[in-house]
Coordinates of C-alpha atoms in Angstrom, one line a residue:
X21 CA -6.7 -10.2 -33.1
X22 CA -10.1 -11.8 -33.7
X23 CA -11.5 -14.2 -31.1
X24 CA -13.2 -17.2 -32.0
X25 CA -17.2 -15.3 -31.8
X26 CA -19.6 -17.5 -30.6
X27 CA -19.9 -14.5 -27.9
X28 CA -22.9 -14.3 -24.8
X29 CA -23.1 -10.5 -26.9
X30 CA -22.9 -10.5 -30.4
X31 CA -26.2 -11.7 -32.4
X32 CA -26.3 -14.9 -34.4
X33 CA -25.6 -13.1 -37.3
X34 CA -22.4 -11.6 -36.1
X35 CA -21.7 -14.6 -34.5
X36 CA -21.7 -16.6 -37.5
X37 CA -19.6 -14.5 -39.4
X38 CA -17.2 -14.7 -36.3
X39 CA -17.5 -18.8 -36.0
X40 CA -16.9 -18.6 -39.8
X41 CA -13.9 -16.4 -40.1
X42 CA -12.4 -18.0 -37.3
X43 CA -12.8 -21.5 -39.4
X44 CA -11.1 -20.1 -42.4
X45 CA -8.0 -18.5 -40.6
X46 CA -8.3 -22.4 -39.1
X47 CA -8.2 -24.3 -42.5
X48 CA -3.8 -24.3 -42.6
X49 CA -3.9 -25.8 -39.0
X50 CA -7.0 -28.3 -39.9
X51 CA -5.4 -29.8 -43.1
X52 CA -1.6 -30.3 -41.7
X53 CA -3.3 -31.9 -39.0
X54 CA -5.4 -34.3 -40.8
X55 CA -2.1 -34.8 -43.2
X56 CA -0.3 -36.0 -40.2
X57 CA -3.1 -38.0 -38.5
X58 CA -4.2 -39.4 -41.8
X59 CA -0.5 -40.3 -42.5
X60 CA -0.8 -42.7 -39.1
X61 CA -3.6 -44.3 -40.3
X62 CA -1.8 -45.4 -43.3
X63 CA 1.1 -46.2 -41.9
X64 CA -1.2 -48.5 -39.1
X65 CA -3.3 -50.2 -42.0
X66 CA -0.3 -51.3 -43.7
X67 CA 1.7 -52.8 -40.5
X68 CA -1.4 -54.4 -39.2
X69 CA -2.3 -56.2 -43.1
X70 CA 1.6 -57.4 -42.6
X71 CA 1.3 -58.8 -39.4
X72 CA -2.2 -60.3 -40.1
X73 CA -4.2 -57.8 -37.8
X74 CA -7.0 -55.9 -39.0
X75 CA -6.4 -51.9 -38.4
X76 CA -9.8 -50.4 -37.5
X77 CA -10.2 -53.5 -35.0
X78 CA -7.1 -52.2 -33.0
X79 CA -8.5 -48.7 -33.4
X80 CA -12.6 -49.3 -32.0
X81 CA -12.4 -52.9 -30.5
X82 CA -9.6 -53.2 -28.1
X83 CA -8.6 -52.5 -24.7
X84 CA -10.7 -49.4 -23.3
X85 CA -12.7 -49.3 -26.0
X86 CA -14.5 -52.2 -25.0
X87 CA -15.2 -51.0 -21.7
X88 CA -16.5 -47.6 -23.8
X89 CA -18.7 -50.1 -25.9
X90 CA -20.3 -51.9 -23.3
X91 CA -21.3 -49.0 -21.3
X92 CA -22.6 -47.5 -24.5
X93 CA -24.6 -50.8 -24.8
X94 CA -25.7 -52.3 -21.6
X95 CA -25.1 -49.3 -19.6
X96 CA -22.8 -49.2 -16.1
X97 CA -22.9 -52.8 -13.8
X98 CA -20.9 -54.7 -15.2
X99 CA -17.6 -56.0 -13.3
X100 CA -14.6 -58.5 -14.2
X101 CA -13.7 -60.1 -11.1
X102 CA -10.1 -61.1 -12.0
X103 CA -7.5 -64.4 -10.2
X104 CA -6.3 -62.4 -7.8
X105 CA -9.5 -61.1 -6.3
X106 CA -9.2 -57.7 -7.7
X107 CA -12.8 -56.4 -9.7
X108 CA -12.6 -54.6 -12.7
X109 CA -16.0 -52.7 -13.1
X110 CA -17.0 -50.1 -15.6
X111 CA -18.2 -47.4 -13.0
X112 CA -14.4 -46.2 -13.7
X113 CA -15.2 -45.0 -16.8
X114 CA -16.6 -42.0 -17.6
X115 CA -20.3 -41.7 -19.1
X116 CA -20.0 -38.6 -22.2
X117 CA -17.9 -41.0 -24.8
X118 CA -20.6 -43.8 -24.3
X119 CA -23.6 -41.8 -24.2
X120 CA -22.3 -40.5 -27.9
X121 CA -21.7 -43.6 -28.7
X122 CA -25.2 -45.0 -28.1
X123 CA -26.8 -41.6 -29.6
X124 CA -25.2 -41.9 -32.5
X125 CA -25.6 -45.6 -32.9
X126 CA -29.2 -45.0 -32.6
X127 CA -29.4 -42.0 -35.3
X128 CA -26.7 -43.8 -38.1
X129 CA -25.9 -46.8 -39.4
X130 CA -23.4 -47.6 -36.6
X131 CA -22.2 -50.0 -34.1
X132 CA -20.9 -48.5 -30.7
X133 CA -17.6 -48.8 -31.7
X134 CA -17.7 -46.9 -35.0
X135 CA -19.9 -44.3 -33.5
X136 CA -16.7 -44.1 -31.3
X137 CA -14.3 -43.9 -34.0
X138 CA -16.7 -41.6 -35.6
X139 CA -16.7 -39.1 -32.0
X140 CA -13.2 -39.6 -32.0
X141 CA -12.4 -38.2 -35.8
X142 CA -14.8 -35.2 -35.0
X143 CA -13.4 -34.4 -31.5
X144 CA -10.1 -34.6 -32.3
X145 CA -10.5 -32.0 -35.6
X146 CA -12.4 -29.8 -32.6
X147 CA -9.6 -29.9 -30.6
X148 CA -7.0 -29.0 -33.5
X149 CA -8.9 -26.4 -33.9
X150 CA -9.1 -25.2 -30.4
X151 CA -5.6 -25.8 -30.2
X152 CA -4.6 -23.1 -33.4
X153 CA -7.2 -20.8 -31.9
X154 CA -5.1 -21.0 -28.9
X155 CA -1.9 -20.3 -30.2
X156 CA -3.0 -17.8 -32.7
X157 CA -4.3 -15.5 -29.6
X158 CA -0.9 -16.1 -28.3
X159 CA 1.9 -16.1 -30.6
X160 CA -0.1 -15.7 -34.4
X161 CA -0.9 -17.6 -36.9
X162 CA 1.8 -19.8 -38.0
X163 CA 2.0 -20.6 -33.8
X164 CA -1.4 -21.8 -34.1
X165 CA -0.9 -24.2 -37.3
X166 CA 2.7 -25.5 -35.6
X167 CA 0.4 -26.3 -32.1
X168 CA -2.0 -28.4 -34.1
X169 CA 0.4 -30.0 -36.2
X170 CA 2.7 -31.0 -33.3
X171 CA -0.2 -32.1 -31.1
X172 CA -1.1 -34.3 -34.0
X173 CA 2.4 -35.6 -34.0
X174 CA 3.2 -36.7 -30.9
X175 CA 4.6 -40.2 -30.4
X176 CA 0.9 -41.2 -29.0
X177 CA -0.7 -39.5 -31.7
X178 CA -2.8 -42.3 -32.7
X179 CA -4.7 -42.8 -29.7
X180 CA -6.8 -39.7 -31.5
X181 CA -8.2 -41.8 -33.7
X182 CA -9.3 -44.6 -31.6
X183 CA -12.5 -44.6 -30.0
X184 CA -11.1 -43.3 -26.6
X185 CA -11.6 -40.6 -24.8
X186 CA -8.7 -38.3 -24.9
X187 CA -9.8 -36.8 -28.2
X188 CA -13.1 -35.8 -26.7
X189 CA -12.0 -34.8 -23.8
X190 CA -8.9 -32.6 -24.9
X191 CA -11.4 -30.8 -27.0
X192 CA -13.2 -30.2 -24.4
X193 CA -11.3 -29.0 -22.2
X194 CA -9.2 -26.9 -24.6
X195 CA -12.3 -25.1 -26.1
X196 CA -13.3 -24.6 -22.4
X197 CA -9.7 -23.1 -21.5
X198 CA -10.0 -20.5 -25.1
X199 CA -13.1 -19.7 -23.7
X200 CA -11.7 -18.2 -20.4
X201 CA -8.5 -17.0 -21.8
X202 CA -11.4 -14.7 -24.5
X203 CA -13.6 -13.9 -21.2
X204 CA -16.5 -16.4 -22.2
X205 CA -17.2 -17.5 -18.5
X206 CA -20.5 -19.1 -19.5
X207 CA -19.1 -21.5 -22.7
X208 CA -15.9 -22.3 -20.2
X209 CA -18.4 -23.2 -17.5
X210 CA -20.4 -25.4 -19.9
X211 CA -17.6 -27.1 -21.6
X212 CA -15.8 -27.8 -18.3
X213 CA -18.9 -29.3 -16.9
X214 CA -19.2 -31.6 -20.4
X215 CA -15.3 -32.4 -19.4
X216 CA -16.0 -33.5 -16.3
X217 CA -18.2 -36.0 -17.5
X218 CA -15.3 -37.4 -20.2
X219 CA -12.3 -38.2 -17.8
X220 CA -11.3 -37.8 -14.4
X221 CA -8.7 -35.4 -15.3
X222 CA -12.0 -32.7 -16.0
X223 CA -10.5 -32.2 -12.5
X224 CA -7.7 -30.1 -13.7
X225 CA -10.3 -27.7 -16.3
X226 CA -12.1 -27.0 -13.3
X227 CA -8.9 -26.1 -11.3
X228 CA -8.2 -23.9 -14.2
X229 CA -11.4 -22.0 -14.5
X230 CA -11.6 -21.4 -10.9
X231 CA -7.8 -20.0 -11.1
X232 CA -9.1 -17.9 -13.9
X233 CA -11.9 -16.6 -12.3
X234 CA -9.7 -15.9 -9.1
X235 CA -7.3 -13.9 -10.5
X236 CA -9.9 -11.7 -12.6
X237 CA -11.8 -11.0 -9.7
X238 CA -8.5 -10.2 -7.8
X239 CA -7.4 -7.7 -10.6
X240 CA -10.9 -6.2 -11.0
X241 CA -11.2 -5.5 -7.1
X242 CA -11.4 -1.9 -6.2
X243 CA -9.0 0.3 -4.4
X244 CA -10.5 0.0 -1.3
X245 CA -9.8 -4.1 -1.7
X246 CA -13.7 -5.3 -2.8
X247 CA -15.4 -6.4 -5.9
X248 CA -18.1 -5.5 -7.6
X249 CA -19.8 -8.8 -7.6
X250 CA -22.8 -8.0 -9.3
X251 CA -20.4 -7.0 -12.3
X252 CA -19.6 -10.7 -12.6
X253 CA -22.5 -12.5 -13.1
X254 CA -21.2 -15.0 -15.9
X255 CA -18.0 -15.2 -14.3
X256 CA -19.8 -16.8 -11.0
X257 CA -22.5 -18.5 -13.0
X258 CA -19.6 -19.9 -15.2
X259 CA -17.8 -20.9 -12.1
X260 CA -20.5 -22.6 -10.5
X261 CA -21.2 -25.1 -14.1
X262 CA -17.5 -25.6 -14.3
X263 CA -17.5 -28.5 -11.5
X264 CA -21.2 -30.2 -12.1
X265 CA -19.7 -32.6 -14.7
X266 CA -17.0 -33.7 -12.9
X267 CA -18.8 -33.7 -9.2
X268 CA -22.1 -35.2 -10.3
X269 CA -20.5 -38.2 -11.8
X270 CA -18.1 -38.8 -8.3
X271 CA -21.4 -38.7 -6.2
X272 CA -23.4 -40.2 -8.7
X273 CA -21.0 -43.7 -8.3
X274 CA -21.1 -42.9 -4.1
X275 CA -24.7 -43.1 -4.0
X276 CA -24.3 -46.2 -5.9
X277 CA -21.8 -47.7 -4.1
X278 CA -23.0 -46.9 -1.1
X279 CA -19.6 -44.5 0.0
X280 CA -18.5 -41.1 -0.8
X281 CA -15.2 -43.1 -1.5
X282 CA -17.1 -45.2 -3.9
X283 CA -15.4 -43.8 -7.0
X284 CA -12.1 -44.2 -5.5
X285 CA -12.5 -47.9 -4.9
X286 CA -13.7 -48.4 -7.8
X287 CA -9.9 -47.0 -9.2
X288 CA -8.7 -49.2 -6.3
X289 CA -10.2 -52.4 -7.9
X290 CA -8.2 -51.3 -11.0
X291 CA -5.2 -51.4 -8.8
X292 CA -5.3 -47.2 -10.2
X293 CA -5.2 -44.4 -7.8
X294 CA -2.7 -41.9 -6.5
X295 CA -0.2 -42.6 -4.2
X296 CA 2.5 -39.2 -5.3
X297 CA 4.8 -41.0 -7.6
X298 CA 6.4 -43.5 -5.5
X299 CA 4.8 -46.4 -7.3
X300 CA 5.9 -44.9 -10.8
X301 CA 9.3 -44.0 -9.0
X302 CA 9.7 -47.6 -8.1
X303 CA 8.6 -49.1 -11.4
X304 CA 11.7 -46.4 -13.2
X305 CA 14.3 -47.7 -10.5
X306 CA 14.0 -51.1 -11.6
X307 CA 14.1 -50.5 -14.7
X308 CA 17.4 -48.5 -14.5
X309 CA 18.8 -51.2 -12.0
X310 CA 17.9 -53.9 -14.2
X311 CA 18.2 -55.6 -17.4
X312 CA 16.2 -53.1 -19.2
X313 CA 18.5 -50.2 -18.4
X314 CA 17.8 -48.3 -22.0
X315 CA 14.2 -48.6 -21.8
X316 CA 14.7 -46.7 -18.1
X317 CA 17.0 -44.3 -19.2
X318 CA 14.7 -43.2 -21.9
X319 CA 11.6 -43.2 -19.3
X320 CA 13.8 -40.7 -17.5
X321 CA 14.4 -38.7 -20.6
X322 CA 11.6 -38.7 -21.4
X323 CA 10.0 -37.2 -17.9
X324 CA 12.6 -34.6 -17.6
X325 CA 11.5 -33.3 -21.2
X326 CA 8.4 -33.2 -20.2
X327 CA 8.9 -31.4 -17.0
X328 CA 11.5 -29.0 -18.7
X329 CA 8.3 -28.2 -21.1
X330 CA 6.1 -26.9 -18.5
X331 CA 8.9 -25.0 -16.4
X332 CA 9.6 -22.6 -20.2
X333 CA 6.4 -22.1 -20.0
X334 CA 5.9 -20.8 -16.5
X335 CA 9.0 -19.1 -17.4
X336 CA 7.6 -17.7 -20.5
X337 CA 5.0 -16.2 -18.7
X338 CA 1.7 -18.6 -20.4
X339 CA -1.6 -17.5 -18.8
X340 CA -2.4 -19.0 -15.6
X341 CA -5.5 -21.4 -16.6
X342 CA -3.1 -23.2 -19.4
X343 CA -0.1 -23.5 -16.4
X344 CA -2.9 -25.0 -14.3
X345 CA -4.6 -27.3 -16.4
X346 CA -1.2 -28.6 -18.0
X347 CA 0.6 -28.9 -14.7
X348 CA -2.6 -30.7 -13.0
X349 CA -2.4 -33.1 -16.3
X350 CA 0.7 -33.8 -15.9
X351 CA 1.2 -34.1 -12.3
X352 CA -1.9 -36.6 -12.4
X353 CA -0.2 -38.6 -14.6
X354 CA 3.1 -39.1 -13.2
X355 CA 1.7 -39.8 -9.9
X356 CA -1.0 -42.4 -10.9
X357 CA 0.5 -45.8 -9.4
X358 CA -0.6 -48.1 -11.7
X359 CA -0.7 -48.9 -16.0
X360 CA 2.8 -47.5 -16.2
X361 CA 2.7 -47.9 -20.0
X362 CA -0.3 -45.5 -20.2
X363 CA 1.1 -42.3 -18.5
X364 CA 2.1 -41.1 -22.1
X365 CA -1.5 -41.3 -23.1
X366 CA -2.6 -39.8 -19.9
X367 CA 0.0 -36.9 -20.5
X368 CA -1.7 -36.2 -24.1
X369 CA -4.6 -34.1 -23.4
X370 CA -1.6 -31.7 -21.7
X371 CA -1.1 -29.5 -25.0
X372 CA -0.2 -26.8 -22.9
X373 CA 3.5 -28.4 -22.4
X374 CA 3.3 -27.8 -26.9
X375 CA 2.7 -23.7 -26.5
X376 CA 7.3 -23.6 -26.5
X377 CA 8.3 -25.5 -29.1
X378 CA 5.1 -24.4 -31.1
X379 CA 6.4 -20.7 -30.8
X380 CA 9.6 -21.3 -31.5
X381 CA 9.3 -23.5 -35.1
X382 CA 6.8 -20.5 -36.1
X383 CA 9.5 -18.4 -36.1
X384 CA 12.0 -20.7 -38.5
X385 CA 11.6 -20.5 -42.2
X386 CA 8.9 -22.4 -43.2
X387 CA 10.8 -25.5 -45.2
X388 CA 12.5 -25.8 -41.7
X389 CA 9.5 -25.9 -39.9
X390 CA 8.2 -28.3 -42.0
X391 CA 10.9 -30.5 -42.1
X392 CA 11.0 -30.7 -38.4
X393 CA 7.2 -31.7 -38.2
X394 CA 7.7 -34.0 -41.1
X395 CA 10.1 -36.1 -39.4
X396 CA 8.2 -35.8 -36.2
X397 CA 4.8 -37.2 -38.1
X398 CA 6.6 -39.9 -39.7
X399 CA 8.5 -40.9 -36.3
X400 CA 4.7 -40.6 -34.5
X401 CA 2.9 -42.8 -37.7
X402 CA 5.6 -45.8 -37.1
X403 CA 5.3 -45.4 -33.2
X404 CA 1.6 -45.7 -33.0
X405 CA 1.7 -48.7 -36.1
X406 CA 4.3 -50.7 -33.5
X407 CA 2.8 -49.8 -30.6
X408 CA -0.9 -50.8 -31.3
X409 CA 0.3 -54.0 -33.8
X410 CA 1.7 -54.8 -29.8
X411 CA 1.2 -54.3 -26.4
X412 CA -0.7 -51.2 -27.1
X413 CA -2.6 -49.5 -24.5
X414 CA -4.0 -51.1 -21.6

């Protein structure tokens, strides 16, 4: 099978050709995804004209994307302090989404937020792409095209579109993980480092590169138990860009806050953090003790489908780096103790937990298939029109 060939090897030339056959095995993946995302964005511009809302406002000007905006704009020092004495201060977010933002606002006719929107249709193409690349080397073609298209139809599917950071950042991180999975150690160093400067999570690339890079080196070691490091150049070199993103932001907001903690407390102000669960455990207990028993039973449902999605893959044997990076994802998100109604948005850069259910529609008949993913895009279009038209994300 051909690998995606922007290779540390091949000339321009060849890589081009490489970067441009890859593209055209991609166009069946690219245009079912944009169907189904475009399909949301219909679906949201109609609810939002009927309940008197304007669409692209939702999608650019709300909730995080604000936050985005203002970095973007004034840069990072500016705090909320809130009633209960808790401060709310942009150091929490990430710096790669607003520095495009302000680049791009600079270069085009564009405010902050629809440079976001603008970072935010690109990335999340990128990432539909990474995502059929992935599932091509894995289980072929029509694998690949059902891992976009489901990614794209997820309930949550429309935070891809809004000028957030998930879209970046699973691109990101998913071109970094088809770089190590096709022994580019260089481009998965770089792209883990640009991860590391989207979202926290980068946390969990990094963990995956360095499992990579582990295990190679375990199963290149010699009889006599050593390795040939000089053999492994862009393996180390790739190794040691993978956390620079990720670390130099973290010590970046210590020096500025006077703490090697300093990022932490600024979660802490958020009343964010990680405390293993029991908050989020709490918060489901309630819910099934209470008046709201449907809404908890469905939490639970949905949590153990989740869950049973990563054990068939470990079970299915998936390499390593996308077990790592999907379980990390995932186990961040069910254990953050705060903005409970987020953890499905913090769970959607795991498309890792897709690779099953991807395999398995690619081996229906097509009109099945597609009926399946129909259904599923239509479910995910409605979804994301209530969902933002309401509480939406906080």
């Amino acid at each position: 099978m051909t690998d995606l060939a922007f290779s540390a090897t091949a000339g321009p030339a060849a890589a081009g050709r490489g970067a441009g056959a890859a593209l055209r095995r991609a166009v069946p993946a690219l245009a079912a995804y944009a169907a189904i995302r475009l399909l949301g964005l219909v679906v949201l511009a109609v609810w939002s004209a009927a309940a008197g809302k304007d669409w692209q406002t939702l999608l650019s000007a709300r909730w995080d994307s604000l936050w985005y905006t203002r970095v973007a704009e004034q840069g990072y020092g500016y705090a909320v302090l809130l009633p209960g004495g808790e401060v709310h201060s942009n150091l929490a977010f990430f710096p790669l989404l607003p520095w495009l933002e302000r680049g791009l606002s600079a270069l085009l006719p564009l405010s902050a937020a629809g440079a976001g929107l603008l970072v935010s249709a690109a990335a999340s193409v990128a990432a539909a792409w990474a995502l059929y690349a992935t599932g091509e080397r894995l289980n072929g073609p029509r694998a690949g095209v059902t891992l976009a298209a489901l990614w794209a139809a997820v309930p949550i599917g429309i935070v891809q579109s809004m000028a957030y950071s998930e879209a970046l950042f699973t691109a990101l991180a998913a071109w970094a993980l088809y770089a190590v999975l096709t022994g580019r150690w260089l481009w998965a160093g770089v792209l883990t480092s640009l991860a590391g400067l989207t979202r926290p999570v980068g946390a969990a690339v990094v963990a995956a590169v360095w499992a990579a890079a582990a295990l190679h080196l375990w199963r290149e070691r010699s009889r006599e138990g050593r390795v040939a490091w000089r053999q492994h150049g862009r393996l180390l070199a790739g190794a040691v860009l993978a956390p620079l993103g990720w670390c130099g932001f973290f010590l970046w907001v210590a020096a500025r806050e006077g703490s090697l903690t300093g990022y932490l407390d600024i979660q802490a102000g958020w009343n964010n953090g990680f405390d293993g669960g029991l908050a989020f455990a709490a918060f489901t207990w309630r819910l099934l003790t209470g008046p709201a028993l449907p809404a908890g039973l469905a939490l639970v449902a949905g949590v153990a489908a989740v869950l049973w999605l990563y054990v068939l893959g470990v079970r299915q044997g998936r390499p390593v780096p996308l077990l790592v990076y999907g379980g990390l994802v995932l186990a961040l998100a069910l254990t953050a103790k705060g903005y409970f109604g987020s953890k499905p948005r913090l769970m959607l850069p795991a498309y890792p937990l897709l690779l099953p259910p991807a395999a398995a529609l690619a081996r229906w008949r097509p009109r099945y298939a597609a009926a399946v993913l129909g259904v599923l895009a239509a479910g995910s279009a409605v979804y994301g029109a209530i969902w933002l038209n309401g509480s939406g994300p906080p």
